[in-house]
Short mmCIF file of C-alpha atoms and ligand atoms in Angstrom, two decimals:
data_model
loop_
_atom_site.label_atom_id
_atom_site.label_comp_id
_atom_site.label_asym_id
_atom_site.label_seq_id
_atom_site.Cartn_x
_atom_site.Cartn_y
_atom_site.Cartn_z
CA UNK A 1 -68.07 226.80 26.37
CA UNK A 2 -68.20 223.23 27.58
CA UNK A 3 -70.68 222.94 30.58
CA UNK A 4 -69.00 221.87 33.94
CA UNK A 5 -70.60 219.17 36.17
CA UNK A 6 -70.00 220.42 39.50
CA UNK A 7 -70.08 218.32 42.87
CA UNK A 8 -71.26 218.82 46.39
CA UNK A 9 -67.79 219.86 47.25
CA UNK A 10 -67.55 222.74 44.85
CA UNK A 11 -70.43 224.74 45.74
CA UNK A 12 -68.03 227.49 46.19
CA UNK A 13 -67.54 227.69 42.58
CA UNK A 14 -70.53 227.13 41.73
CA UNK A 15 -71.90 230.64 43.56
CA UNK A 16 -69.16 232.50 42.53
CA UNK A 17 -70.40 231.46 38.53
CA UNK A 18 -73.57 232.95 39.56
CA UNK A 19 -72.07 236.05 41.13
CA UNK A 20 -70.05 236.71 37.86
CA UNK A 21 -73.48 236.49 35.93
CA UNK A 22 -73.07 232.84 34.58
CA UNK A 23 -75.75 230.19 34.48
CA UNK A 24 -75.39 227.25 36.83
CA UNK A 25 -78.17 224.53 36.96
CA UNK A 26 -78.68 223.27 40.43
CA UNK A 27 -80.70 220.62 42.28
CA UNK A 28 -84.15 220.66 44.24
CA UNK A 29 -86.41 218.33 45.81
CA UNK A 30 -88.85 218.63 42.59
CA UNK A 31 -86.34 219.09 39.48
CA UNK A 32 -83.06 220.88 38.51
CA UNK A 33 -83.21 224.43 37.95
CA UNK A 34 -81.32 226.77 35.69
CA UNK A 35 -80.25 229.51 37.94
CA UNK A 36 -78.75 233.15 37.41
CA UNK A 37 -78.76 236.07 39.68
CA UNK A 38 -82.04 237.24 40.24
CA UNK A 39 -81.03 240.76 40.16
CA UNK A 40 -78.92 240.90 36.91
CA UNK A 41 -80.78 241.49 34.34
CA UNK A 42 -77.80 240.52 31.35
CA UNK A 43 -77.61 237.22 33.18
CA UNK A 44 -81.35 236.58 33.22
CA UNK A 45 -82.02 237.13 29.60
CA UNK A 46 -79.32 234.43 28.74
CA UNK A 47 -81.57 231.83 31.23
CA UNK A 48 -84.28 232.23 28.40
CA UNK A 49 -81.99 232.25 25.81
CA UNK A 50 -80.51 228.65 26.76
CA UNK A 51 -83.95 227.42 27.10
CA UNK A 52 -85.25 229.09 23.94
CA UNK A 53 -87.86 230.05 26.73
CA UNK A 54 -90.98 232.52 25.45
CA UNK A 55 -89.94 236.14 26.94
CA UNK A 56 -93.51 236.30 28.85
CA UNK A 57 -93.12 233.76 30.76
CA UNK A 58 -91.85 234.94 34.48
CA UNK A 59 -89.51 232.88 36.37
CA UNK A 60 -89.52 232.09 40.10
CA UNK A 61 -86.94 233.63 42.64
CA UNK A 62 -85.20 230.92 44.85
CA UNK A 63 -84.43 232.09 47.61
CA UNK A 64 -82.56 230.78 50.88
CA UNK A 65 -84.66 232.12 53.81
CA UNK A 66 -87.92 234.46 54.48
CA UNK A 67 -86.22 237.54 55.38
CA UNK A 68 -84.92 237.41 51.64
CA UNK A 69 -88.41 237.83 50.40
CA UNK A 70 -89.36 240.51 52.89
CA UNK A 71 -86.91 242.84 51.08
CA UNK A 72 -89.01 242.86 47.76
CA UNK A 73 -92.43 242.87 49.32
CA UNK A 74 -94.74 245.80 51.23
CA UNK A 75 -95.37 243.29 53.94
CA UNK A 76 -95.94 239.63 54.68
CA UNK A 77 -99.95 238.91 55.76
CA UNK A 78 -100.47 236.46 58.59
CA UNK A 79 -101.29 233.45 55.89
CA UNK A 80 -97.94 233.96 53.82
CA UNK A 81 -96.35 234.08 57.03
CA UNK A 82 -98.12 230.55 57.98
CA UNK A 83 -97.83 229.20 54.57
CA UNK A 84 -94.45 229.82 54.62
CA UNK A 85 -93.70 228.20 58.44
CA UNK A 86 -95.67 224.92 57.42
CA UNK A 87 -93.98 224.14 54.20
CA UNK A 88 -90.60 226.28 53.52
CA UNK A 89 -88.28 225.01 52.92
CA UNK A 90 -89.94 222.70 50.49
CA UNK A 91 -91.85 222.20 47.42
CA UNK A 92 -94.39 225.19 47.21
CA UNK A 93 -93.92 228.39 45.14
CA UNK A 94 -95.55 231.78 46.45
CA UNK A 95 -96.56 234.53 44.36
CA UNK A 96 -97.00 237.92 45.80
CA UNK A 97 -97.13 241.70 45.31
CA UNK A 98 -93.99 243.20 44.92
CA UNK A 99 -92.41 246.56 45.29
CA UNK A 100 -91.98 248.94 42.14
CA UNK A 101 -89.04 248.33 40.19
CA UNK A 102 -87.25 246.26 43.17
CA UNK A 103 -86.65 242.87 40.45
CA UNK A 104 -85.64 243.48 36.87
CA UNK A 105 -88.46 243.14 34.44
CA UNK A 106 -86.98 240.01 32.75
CA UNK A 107 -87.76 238.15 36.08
CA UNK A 108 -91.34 238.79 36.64
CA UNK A 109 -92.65 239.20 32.97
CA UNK A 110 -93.41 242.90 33.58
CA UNK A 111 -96.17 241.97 36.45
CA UNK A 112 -96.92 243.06 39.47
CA UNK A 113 -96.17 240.29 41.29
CA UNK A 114 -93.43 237.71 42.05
CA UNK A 115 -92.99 233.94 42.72
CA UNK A 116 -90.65 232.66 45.40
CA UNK A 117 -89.80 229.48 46.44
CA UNK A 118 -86.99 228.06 49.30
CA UNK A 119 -86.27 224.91 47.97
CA UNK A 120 -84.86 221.85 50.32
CA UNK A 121 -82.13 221.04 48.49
CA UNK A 122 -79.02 221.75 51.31
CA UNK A 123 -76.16 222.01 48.74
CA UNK A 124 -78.68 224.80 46.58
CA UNK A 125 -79.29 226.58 49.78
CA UNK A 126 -75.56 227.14 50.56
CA UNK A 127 -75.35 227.94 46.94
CA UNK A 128 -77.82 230.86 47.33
CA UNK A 129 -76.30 232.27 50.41
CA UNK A 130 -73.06 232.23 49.23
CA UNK A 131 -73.99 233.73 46.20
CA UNK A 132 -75.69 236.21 48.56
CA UNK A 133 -78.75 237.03 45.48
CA UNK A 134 -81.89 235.23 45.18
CA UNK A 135 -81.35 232.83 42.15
CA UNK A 136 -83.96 232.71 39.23
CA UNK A 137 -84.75 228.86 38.64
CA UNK A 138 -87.11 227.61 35.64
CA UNK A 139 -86.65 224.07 35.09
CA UNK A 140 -83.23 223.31 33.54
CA UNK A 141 -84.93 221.73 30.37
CA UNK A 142 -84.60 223.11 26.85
CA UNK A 143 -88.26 224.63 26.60
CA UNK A 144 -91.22 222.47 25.93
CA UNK A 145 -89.40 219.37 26.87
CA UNK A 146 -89.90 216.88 29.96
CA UNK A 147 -88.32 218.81 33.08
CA UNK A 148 -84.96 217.06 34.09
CA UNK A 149 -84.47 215.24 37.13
CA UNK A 150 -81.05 214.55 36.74
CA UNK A 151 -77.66 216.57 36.16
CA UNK A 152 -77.79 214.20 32.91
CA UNK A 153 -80.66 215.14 31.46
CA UNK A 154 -79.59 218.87 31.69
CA UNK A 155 -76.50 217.95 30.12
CA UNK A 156 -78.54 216.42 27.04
CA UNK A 157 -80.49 219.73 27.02
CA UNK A 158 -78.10 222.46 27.49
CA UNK A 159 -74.37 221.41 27.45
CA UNK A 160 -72.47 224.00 25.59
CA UNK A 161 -75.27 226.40 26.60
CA UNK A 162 -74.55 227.29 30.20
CA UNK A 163 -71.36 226.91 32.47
CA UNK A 164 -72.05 224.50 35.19
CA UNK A 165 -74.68 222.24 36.65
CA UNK A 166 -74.26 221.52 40.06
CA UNK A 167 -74.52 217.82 40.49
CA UNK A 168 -76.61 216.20 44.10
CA UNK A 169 -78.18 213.08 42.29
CA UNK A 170 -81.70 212.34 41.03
CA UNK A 171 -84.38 215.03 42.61
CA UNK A 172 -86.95 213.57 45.18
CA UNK A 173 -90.41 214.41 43.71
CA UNK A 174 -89.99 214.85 39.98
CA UNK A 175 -92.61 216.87 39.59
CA UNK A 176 -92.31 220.72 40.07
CA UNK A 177 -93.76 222.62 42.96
CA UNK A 178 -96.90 223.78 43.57
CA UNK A 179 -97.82 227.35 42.14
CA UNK A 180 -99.88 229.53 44.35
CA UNK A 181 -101.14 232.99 44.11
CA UNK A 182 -101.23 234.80 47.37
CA UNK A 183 -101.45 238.17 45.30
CA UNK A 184 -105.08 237.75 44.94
CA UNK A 185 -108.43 237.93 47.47
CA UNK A 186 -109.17 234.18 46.80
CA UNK A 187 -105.74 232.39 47.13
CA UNK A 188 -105.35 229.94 43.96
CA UNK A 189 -103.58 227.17 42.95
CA UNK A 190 -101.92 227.75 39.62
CA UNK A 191 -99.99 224.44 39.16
CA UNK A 192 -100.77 221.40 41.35
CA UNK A 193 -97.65 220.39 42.83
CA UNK A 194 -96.25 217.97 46.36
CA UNK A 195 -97.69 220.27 48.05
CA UNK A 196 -101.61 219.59 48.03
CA UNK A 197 -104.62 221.78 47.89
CA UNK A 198 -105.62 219.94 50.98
CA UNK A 199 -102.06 220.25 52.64
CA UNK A 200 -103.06 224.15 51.99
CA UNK A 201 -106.37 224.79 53.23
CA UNK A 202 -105.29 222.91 56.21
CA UNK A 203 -103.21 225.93 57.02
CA UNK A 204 -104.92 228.74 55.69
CA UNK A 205 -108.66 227.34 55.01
CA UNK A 206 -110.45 227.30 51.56
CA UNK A 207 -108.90 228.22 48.72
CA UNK A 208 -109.62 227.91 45.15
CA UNK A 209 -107.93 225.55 42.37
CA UNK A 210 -107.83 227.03 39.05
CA UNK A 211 -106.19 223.55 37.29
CA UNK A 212 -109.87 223.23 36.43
CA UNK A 213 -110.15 225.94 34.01
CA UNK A 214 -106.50 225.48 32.80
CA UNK A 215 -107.09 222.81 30.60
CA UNK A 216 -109.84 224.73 28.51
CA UNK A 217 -108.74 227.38 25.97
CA UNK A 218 -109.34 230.33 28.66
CA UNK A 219 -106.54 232.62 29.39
CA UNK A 220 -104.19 230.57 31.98
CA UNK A 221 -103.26 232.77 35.78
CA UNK A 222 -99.63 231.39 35.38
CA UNK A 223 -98.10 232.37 31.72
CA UNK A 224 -96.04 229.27 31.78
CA UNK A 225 -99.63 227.10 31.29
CA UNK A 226 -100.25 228.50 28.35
CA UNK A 227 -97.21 226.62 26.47
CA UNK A 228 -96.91 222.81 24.94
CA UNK A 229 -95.39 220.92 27.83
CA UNK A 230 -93.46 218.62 29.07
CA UNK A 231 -93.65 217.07 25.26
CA UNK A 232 -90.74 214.28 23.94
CA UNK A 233 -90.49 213.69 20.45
CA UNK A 234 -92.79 210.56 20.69
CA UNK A 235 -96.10 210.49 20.87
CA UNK A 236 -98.12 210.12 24.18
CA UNK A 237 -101.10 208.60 25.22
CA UNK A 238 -102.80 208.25 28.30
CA UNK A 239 -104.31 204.93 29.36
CA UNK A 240 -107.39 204.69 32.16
CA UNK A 241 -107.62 200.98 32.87
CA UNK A 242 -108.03 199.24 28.96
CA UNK A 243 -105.36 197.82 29.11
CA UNK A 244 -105.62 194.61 27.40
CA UNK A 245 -107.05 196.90 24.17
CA UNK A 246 -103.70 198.23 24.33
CA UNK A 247 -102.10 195.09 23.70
CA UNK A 248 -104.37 194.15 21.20
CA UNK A 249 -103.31 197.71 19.26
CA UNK A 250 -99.74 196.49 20.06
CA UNK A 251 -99.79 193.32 18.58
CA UNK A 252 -101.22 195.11 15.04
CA UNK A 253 -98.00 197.13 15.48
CA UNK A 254 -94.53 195.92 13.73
CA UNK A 255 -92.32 198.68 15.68
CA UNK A 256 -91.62 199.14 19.50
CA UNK A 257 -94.29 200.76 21.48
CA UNK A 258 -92.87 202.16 25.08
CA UNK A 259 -95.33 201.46 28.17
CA UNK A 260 -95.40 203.31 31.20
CA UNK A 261 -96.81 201.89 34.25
CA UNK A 262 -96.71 200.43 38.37
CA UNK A 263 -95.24 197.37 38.69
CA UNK A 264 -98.92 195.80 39.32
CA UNK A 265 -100.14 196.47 35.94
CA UNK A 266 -97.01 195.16 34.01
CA UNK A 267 -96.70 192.03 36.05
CA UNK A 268 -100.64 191.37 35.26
CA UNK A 269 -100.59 191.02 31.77
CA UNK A 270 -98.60 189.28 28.79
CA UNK A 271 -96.65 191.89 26.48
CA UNK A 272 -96.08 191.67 23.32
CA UNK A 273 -92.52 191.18 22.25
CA UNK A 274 -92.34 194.51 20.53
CA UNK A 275 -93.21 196.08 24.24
CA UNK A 276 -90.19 198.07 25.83
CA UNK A 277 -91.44 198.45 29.09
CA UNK A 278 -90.53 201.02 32.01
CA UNK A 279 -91.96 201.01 35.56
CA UNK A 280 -93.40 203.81 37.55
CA UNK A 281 -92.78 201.97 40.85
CA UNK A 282 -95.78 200.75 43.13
CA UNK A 283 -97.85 204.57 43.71
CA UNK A 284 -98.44 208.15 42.24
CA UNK A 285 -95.69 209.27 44.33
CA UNK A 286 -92.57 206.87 42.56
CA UNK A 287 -95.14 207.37 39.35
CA UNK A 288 -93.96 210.87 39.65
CA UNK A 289 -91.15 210.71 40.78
CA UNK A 290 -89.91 208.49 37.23
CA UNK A 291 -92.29 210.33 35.26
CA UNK A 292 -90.16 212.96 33.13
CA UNK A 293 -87.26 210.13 33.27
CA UNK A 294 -89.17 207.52 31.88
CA UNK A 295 -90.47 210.41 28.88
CA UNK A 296 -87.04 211.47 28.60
CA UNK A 297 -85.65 207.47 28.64
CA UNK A 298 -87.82 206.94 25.31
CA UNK A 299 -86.89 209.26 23.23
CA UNK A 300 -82.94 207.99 23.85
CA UNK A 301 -84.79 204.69 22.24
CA UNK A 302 -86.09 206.24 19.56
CA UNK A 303 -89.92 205.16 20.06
CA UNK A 304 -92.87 206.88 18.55
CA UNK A 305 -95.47 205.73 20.77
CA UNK A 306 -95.46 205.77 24.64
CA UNK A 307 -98.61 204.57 26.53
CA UNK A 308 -98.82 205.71 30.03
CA UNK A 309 -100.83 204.88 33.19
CA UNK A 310 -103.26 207.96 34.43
CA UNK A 311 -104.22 207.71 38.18
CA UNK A 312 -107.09 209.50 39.78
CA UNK A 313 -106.87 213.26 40.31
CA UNK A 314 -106.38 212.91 44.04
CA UNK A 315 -103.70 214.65 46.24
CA UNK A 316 -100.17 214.12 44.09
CA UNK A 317 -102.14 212.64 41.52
CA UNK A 318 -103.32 216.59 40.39
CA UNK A 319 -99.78 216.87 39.95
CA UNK A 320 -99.50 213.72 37.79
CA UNK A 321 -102.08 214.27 35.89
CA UNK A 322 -101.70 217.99 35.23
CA UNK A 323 -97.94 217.25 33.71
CA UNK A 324 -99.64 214.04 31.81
CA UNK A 325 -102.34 215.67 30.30
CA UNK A 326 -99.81 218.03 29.04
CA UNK A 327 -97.47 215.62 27.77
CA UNK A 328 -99.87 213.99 25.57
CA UNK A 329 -101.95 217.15 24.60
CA UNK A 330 -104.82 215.55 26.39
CA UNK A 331 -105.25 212.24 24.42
CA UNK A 332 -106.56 209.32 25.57
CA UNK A 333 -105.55 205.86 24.18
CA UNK A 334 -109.28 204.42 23.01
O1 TXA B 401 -90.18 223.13 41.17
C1 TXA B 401 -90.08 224.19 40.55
O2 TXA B 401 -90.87 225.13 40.71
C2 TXA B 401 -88.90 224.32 39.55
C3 TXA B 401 -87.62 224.28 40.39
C4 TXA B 401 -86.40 224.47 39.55
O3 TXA B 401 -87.66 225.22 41.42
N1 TXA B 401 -89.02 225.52 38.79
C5 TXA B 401 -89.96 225.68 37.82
O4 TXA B 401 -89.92 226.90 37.13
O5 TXA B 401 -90.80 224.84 37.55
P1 TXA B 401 -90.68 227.13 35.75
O6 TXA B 401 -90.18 228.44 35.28
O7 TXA B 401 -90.47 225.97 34.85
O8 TXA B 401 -92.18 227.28 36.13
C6 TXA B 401 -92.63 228.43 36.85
C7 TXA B 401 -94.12 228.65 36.65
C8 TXA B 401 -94.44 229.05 35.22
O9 TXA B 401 -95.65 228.41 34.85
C9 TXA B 401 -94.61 230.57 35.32
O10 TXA B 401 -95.45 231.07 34.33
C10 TXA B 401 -95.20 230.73 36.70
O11 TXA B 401 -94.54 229.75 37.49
N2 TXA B 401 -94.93 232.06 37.29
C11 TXA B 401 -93.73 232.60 37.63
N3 TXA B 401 -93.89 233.85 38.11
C12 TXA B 401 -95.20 234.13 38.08
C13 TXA B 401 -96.01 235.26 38.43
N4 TXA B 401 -95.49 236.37 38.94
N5 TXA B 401 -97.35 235.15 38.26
C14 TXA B 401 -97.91 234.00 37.75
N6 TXA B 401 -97.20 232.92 37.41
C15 TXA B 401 -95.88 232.96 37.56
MG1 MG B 402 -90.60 224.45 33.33
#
């Protein structure tokens, strides 16, 4: 099947795909999603089938209001209910209980629990009511790759492999939402996202951030952390401010080496002419935002190195760095 790229006019088509049990990537503010109907289970195992996705992994239900989610739960507490006022729609994913047997065990991974997330993304949100099921979303990225950010990059990823992506430009944040668990005493952030731990407690008070122990070998909350990430077929390292050792190391080099970094940094120094450079804009928040395209950008170039800027591990720089770190399995350029 050749995959069909969809516009903002033919949303129509694009839900009816869905309600026939096809796969149809669509847009969000973080990154595309691949989406199938939630409560088909045939349709669902093809979503990890197209990604060559690890069957444990649980995927999150979009969904295109609150009274959607109420169906699956025993009730809504007061701080859902809050969480949900303050930042649906919009980039923060909510796990909670749900009732016995009410999603299809391909969706949740056999737990307990459930994650659901209203994205702001108007054309996906028409796409979800018309389709009238909550719509299972992981990242539209063949698995282990840099999530996509454009229709183009799931096109690279998974033409031939699903029917449709539904086309509404390049996403806002580039960086997937937040994960937190609401399922437990002590909410916890799972995966730093947008949406801050400080944006959080502002709303519901102290909770705990479990990013911490993620990076150590202990057993990750989220079963998606547990996975190489975000990876492109060069190799990544990170770089704190030593920058002019990395151009020393490139100047010892006699192939292209890809850097990554704000437009201060690369207008500072002198490259070397076997530098490709690409910019992360002026902040964390474009840094993110071009992150995954910029990964994505040099593997199209062939390079086997990529050096790229870390920032500190404030606000959306948790986010950066979290997807980073996993991108270059942790290593530092020293
Ligand atoms: O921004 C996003 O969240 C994007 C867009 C498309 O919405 N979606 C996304 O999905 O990033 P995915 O599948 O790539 O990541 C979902 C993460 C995984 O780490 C998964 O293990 C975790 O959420 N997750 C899903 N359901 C869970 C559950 N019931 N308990 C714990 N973790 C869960
Ligand atoms: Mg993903």
């Amino acid at each position: 099947m050749e995959t069909k790229i969809l516009k903002s006019n033919q949303i129509q088509e694009a839900a009816d795909l869905i309600r026939d049990g096809k796969l149809v990537s669509f847009p969000t503010e973080t990154v595309y999603g691949l989406g199938a109907d939630a409560t088909n289970a045939t349709a669902v195992e093809k979503v990890y089938k197209a990604k060559g996705r690890p069957s444990d992994n649980p995927l999150i239900v979009h969904v295109a209001d609150v009274e959607t989610v109420e169906k699956y739960v025993d009730h809504l507490d007061e701080k859902t209910k809050k969480l949900m006022n303050s930042f649906w729609p919009g980039p923060l994913t909510i796990i909670l209980k749900i009732k016995d047997g009410v999603l299809p065990k391909v969706v949740t991974g056999g737990l307990q629990t459930a994650a659901f997330r209203n994205p702001n993304q108007p054309v996906t949100t028409k796409m979800i009511e018309k389709a009238g099921v909550p719509i299972v979303g992981p990242s539209a990225n063949t698995s282990g790759k840099p999530s996509p950010t454009t229709a183009l990059h799931v096109y690279h990823d998974l033409n031939k492999k699903i029917d449709g992506i539904l086309d509404d430009g390049q996403t806002k944040y580039g960086i997937e939402s937040t994960v937190l668990d609401m399922s437990v005493d002590e909410p916890v952030i799972l995966r730093p996202g947008a949406v801050t731990e400080k944006d959080i407690e502002k709303v519901i008070g102290k909770i705990s951030n479990s990013n911490v122990h993620l990076s150590a070998a202990d057993v990750p909350k989220a079963p998606g952390m547990k996975y190489r990430h975000y990876a492109p077929e060069a190799k990544v390292q990170i770089v704190k401010s030593n920058w002019s050792d990395v151009i020393s190391w490139i100047n010892q080099q006699n192939e292209m080496i890809g850097i990554m970094a704000t437009d201060d940094v690369i207008e500072k120094y002198d490259w070397p002419k076997n530098t490709t450079i690409f910019s992360l804009g002026k902040s964390v928040t474009s840094a993110s935002h071009f992150l995954f395209d910029g990964l994505r950008n040099f593997d199209d170039h062939k390079l086997a190195n990529i050096l790229v800027q870390s920032f500190s591990d404030e606000g959306m720089g948790a986010a950066y760095m979290n997807r980073l770190l996993k991108s270059a399995g942790n290593e530092y350029f020293s």
